[in-house]
PDB file of C-alpha atoms and ligand atoms in Angstrom:
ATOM      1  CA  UNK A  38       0.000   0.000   0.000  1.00 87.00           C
ATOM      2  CA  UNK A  39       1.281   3.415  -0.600  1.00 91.00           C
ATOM      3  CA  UNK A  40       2.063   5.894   1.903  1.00 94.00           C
ATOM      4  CA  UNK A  41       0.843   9.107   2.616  1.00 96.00           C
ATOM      5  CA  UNK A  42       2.348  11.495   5.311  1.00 97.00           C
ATOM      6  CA  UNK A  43      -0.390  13.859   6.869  1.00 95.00           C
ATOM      7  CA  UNK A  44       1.505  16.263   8.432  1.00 95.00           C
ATOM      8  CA  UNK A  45      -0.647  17.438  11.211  1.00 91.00           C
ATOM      9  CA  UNK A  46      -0.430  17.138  14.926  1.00 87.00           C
ATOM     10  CA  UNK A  47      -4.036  18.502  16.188  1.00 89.00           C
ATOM     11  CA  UNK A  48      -5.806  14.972  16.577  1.00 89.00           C
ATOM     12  CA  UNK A  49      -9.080  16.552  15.292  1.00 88.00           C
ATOM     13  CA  UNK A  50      -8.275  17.758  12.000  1.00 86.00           C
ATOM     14  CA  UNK A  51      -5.987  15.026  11.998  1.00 87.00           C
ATOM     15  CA  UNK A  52      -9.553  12.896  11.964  1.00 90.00           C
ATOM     16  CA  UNK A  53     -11.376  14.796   9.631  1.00 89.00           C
ATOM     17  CA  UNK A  54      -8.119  14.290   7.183  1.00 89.00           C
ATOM     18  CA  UNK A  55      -8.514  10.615   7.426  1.00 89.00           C
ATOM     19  CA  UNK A  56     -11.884  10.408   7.747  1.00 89.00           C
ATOM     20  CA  UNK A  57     -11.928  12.297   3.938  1.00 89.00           C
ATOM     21  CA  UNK A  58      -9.148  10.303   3.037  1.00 89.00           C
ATOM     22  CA  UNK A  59     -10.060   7.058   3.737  1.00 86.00           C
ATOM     23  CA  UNK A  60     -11.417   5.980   0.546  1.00 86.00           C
ATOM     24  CA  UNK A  61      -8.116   6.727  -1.714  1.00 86.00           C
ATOM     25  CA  UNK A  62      -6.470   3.317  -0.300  1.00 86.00           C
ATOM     26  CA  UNK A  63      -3.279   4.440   0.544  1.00 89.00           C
ATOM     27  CA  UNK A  64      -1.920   3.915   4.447  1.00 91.00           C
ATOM     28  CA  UNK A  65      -2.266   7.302   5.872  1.00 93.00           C
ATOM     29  CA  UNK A  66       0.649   8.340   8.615  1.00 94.00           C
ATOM     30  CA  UNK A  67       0.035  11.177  11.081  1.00 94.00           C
ATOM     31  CA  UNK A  68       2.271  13.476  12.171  1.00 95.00           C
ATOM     32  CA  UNK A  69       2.943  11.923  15.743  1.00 95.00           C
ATOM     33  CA  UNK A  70       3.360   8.291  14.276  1.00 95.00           C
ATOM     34  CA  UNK A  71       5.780   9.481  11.700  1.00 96.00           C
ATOM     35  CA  UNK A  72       7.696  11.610  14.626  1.00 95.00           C
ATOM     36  CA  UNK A  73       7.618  14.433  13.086  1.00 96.00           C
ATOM     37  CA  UNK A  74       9.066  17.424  14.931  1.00 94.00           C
ATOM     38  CA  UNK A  75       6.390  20.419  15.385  1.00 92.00           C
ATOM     39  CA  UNK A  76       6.902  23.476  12.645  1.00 94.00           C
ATOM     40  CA  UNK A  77       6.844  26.786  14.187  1.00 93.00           C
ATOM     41  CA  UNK A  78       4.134  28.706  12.132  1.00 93.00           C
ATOM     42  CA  UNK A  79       6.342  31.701  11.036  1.00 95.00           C
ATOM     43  CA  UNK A  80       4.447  33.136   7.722  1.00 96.00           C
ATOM     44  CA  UNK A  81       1.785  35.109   7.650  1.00 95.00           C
ATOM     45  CA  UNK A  82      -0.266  33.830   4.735  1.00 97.00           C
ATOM     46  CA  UNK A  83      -1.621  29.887   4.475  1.00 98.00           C
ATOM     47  CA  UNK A  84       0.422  29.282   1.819  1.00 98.00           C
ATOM     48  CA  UNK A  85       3.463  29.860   3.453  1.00 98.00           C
ATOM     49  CA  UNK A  86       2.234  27.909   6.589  1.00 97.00           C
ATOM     50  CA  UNK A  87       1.286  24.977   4.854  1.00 97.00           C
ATOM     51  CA  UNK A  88       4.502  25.059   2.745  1.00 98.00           C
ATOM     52  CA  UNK A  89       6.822  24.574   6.147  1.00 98.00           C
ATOM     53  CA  UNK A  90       4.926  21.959   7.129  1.00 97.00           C
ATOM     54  CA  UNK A  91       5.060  19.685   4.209  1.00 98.00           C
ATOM     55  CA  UNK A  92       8.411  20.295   3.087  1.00 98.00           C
ATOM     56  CA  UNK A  93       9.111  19.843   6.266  1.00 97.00           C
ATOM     57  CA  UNK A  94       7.224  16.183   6.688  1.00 98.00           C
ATOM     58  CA  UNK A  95       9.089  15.041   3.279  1.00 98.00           C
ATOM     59  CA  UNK A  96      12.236  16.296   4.470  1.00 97.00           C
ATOM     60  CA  UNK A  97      12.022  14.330   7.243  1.00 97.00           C
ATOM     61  CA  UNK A  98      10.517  10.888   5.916  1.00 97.00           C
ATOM     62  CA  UNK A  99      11.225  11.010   2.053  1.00 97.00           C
ATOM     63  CA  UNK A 100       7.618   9.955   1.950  1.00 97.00           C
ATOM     64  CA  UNK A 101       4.755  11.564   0.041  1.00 97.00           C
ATOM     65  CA  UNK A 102       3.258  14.205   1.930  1.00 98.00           C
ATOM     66  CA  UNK A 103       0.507  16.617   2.751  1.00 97.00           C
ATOM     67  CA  UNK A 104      -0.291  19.359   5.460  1.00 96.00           C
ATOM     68  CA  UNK A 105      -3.013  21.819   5.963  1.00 95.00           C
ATOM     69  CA  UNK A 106      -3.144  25.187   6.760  1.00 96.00           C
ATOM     70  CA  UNK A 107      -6.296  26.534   7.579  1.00 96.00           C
ATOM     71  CA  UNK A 108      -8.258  29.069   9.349  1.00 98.00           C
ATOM     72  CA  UNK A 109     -11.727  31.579  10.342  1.00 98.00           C
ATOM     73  CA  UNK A 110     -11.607  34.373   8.402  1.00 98.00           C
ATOM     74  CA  UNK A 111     -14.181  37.287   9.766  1.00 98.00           C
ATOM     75  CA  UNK A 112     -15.155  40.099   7.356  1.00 98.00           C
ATOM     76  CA  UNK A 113     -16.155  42.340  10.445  1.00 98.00           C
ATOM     77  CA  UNK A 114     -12.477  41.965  12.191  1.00 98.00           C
ATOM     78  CA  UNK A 115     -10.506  42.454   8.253  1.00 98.00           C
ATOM     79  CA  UNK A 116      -9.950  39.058   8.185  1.00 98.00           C
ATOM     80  CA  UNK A 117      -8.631  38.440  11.677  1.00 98.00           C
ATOM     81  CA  UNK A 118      -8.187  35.499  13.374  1.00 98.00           C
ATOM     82  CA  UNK A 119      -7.280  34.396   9.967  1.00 98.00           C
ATOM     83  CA  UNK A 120      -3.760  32.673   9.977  1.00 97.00           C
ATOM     84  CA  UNK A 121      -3.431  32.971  13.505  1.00 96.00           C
ATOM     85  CA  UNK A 122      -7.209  30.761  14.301  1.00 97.00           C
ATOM     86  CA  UNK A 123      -5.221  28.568  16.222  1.00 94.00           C
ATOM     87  CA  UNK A 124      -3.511  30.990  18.612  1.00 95.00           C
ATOM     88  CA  UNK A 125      -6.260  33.159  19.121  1.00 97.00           C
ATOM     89  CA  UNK A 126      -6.579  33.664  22.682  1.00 97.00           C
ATOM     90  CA  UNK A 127     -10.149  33.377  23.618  1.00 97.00           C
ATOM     91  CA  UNK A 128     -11.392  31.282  20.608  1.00 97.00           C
ATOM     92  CA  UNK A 129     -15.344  31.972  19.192  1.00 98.00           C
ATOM     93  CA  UNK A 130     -16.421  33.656  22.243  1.00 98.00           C
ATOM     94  CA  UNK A 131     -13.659  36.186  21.597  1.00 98.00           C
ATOM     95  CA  UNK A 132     -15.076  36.382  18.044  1.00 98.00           C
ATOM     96  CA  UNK A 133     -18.416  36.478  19.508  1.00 98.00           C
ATOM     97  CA  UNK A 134     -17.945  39.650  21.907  1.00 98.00           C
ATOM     98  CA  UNK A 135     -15.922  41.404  19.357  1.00 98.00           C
ATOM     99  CA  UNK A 136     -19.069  41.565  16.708  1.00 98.00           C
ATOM    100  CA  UNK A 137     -21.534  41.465  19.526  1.00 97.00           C
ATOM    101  CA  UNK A 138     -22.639  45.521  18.417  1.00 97.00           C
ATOM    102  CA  UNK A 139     -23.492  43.447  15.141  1.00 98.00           C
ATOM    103  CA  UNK A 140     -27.416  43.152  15.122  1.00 96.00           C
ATOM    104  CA  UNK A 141     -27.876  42.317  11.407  1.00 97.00           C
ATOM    105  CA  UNK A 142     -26.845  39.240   9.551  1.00 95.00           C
ATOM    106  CA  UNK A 143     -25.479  40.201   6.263  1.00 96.00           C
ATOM    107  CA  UNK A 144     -22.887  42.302   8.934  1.00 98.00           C
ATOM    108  CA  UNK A 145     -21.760  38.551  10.483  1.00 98.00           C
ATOM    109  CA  UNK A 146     -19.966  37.397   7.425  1.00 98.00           C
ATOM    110  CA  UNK A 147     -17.304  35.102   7.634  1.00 98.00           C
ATOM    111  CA  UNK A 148     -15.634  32.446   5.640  1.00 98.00           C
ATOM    112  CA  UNK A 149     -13.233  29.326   6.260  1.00 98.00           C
ATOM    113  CA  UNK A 150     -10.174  28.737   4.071  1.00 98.00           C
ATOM    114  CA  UNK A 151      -7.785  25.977   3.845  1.00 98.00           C
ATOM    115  CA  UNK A 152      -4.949  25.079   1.417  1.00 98.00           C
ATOM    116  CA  UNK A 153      -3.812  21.728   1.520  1.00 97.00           C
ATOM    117  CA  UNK A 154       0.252  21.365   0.226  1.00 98.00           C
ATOM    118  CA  UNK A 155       1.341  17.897  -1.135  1.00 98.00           C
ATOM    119  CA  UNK A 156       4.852  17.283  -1.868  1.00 98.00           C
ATOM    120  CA  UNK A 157       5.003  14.083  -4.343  1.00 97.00           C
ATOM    121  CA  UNK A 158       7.416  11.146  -4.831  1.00 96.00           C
ATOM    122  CA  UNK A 159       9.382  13.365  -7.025  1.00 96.00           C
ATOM    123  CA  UNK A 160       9.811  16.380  -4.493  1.00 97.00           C
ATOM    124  CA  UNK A 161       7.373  18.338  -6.153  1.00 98.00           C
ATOM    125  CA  UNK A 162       4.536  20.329  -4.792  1.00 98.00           C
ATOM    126  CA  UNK A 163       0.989  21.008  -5.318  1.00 98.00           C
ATOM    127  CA  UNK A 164      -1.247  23.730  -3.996  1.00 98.00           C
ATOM    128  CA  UNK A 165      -5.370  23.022  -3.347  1.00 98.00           C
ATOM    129  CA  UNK A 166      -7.697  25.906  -1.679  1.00 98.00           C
ATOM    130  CA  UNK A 167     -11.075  25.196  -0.431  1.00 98.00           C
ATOM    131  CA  UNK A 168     -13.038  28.082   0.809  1.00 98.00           C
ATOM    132  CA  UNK A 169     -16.725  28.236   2.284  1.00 98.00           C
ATOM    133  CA  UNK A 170     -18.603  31.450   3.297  1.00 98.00           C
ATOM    134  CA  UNK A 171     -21.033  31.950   5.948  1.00 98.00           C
ATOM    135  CA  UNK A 172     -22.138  33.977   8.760  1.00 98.00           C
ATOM    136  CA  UNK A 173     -21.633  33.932  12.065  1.00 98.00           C
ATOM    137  CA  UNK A 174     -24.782  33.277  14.449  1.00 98.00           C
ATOM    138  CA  UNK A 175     -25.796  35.455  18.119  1.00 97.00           C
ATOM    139  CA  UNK A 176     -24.838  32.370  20.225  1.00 97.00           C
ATOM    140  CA  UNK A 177     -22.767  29.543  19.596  1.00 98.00           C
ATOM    141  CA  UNK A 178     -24.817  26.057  18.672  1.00 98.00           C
ATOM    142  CA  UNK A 179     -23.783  22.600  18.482  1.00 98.00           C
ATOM    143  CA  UNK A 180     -21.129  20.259  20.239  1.00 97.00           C
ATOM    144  CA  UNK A 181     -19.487  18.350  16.820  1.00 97.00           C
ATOM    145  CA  UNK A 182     -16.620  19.280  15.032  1.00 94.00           C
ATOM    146  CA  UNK A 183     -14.209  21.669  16.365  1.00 95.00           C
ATOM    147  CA  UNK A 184     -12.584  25.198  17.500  1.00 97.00           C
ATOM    148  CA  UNK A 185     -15.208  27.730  15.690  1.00 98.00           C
ATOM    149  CA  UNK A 186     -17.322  25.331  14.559  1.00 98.00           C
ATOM    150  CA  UNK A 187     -20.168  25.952  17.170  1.00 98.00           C
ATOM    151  CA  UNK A 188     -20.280  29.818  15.340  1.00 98.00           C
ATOM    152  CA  UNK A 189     -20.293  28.924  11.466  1.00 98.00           C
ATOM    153  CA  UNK A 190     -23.217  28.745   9.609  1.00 98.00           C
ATOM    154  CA  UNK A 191     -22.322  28.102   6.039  1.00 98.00           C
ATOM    155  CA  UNK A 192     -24.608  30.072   3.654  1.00 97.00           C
ATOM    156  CA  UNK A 193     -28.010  28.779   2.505  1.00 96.00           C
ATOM    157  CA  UNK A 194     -27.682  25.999   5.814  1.00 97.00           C
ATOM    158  CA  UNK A 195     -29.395  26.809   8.965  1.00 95.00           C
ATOM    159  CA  UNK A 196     -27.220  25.254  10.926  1.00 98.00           C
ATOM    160  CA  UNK A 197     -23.623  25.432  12.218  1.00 98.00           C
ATOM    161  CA  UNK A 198     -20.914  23.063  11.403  1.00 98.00           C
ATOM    162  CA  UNK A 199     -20.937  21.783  14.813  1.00 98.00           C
ATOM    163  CA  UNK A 200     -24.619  20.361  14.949  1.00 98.00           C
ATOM    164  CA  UNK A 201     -23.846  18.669  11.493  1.00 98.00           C
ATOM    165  CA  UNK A 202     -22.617  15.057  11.365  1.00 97.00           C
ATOM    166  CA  UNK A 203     -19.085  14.866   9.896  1.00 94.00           C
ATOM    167  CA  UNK A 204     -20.362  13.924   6.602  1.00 95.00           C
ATOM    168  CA  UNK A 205     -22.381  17.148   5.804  1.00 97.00           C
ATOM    169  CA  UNK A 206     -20.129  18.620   6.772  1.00 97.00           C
ATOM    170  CA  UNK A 207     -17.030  17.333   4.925  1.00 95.00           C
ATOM    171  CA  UNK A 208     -19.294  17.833   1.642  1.00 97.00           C
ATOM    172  CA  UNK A 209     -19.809  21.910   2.566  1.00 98.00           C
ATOM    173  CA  UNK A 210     -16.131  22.592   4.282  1.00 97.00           C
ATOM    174  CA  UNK A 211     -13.253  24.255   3.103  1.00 98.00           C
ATOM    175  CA  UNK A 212     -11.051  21.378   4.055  1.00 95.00           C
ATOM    176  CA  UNK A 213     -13.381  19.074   2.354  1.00 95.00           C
ATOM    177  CA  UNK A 214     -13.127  21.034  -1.084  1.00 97.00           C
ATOM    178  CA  UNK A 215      -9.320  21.347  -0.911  1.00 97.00           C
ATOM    179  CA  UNK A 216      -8.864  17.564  -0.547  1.00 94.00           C
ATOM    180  CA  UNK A 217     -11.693  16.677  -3.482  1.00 95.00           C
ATOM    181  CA  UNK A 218      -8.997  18.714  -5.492  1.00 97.00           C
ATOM    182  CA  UNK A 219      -6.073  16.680  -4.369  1.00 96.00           C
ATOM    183  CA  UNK A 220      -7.857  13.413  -4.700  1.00 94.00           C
ATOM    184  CA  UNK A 221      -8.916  14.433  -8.388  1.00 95.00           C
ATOM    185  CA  UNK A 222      -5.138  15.140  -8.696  1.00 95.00           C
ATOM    186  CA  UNK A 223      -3.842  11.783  -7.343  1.00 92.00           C
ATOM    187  CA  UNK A 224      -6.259  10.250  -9.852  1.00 89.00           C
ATOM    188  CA  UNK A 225      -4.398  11.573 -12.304  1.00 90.00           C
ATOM    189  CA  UNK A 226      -1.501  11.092 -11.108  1.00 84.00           C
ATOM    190  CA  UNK A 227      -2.424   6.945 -10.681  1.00 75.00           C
TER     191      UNK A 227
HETATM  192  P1  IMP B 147      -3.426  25.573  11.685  1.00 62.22           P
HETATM  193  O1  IMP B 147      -3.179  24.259  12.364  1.00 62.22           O
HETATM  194  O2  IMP B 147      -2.382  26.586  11.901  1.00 62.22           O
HETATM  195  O3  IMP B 147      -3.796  25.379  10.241  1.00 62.22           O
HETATM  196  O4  IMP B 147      -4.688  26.169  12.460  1.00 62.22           O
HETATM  197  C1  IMP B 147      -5.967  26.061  11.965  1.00 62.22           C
HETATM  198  C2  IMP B 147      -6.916  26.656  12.981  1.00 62.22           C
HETATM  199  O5  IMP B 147      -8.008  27.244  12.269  1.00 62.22           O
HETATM  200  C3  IMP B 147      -7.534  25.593  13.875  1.00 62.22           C
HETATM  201  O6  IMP B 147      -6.781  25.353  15.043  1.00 62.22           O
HETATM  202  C4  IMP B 147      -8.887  26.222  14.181  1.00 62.22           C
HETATM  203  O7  IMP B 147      -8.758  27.187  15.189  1.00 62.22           O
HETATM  204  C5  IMP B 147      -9.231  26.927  12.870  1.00 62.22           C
HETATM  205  N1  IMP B 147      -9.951  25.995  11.964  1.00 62.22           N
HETATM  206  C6  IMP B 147      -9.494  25.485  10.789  1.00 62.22           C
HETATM  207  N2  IMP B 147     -10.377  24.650  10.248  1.00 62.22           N
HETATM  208  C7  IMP B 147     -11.425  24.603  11.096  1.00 62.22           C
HETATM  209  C8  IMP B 147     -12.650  23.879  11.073  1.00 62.22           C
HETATM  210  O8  IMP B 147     -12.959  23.078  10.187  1.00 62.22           O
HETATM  211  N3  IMP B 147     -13.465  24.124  12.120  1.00 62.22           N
HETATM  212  C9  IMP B 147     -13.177  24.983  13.133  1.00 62.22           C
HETATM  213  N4  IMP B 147     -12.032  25.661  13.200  1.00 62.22           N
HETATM  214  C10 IMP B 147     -11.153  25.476  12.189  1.00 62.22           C
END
């Protein structure tokens, strides 16, 4: 079976990378199994982020590779938490108080972006963006999923991602679309 290095260390997007992965049939390696050491996240942009990491992972295990680079982007706070999602002190309710003087919906927009960065056998990589907008409820709902989850409502859905099962939402996510791209590209690449 082929090998495939997902170069992530948080155990639940770790899950939902498998989880969409599953199908492809190759034996999928996390981060913590292949000993990878942690990446400090030094760019500012996705891209960049997502670029240490999986040169990083092949550098280390001369194995196909892929890492993520994701994060909430809020149209009320220019973007912010943005690249730095995961070190955002306070999390959604942060978000939440910061637009609380926000009484209209169209004002709650925000939108989750990923790129996923695959370095193949030959040392070469590929770039795949998913993106899904949405808006951003009064109160956080559900208890699935992850991080800001519980405050994402992707458009035309009435619910968040964390009161849908991992399927739905898979199918609507920005992590989801980014890795239908880089399964269509494997395809080709078969
Ligand atoms: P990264 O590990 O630097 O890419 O950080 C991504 C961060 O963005 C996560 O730790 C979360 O805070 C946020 N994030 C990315 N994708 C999702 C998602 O699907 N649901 C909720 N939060 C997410």
């Amino acid at each position: 079976m082929k090998k495939l290095i997902v170069a992530s260390h948080n155990p639940k997007k770790l899950k939902e990378l498998k989880e969409i992965l599953a199908p492809l049939g190759y034996e999928l390696i996390g981060a913590g199994e292949a000993n990878l050491p942690d990446v400090e996240e030094t760019e500012d942009t996705f891209i960049g982020n997502a670029t240490l990491k999986v040169k990083s992972a092949f550098n280390h295990t001369n194995t196909p590779s892929i890492a993520d680079d994701s994060g909430f982007c809020v149209d009320a706070l220019k973007g912010a938490p943005g690249v730095y999602s995961a070190r955002y002190e306070g999390g959604y309710q942060r978000v939440l108080d910061e637009i609380k003087h926000l009484d209209q919906q169209e004002d709650r927009t925000a939108l989750f972006y990923c790129v996923i960065s695959y370095i193949d056998a030959e040392g070469h990589q590929h770039n795949f963006e998913g993106k899904t907008e949405g808006y951003i409820p009064f109160n956080a709902k559900g208890d699935k999923g992850f991080a800001y989850d519980p405050i994402f409502m992707p458009k035309d859905h009435k619910s968040t991602f964390a009161e849908m099962t991992a399927e739905k939402k898979h199918k609507l996510s920005h992590r989801g679309k980014a890795l239908q791209k880089f399964i269509q590209h494997l395809k080709k690449e078969a």
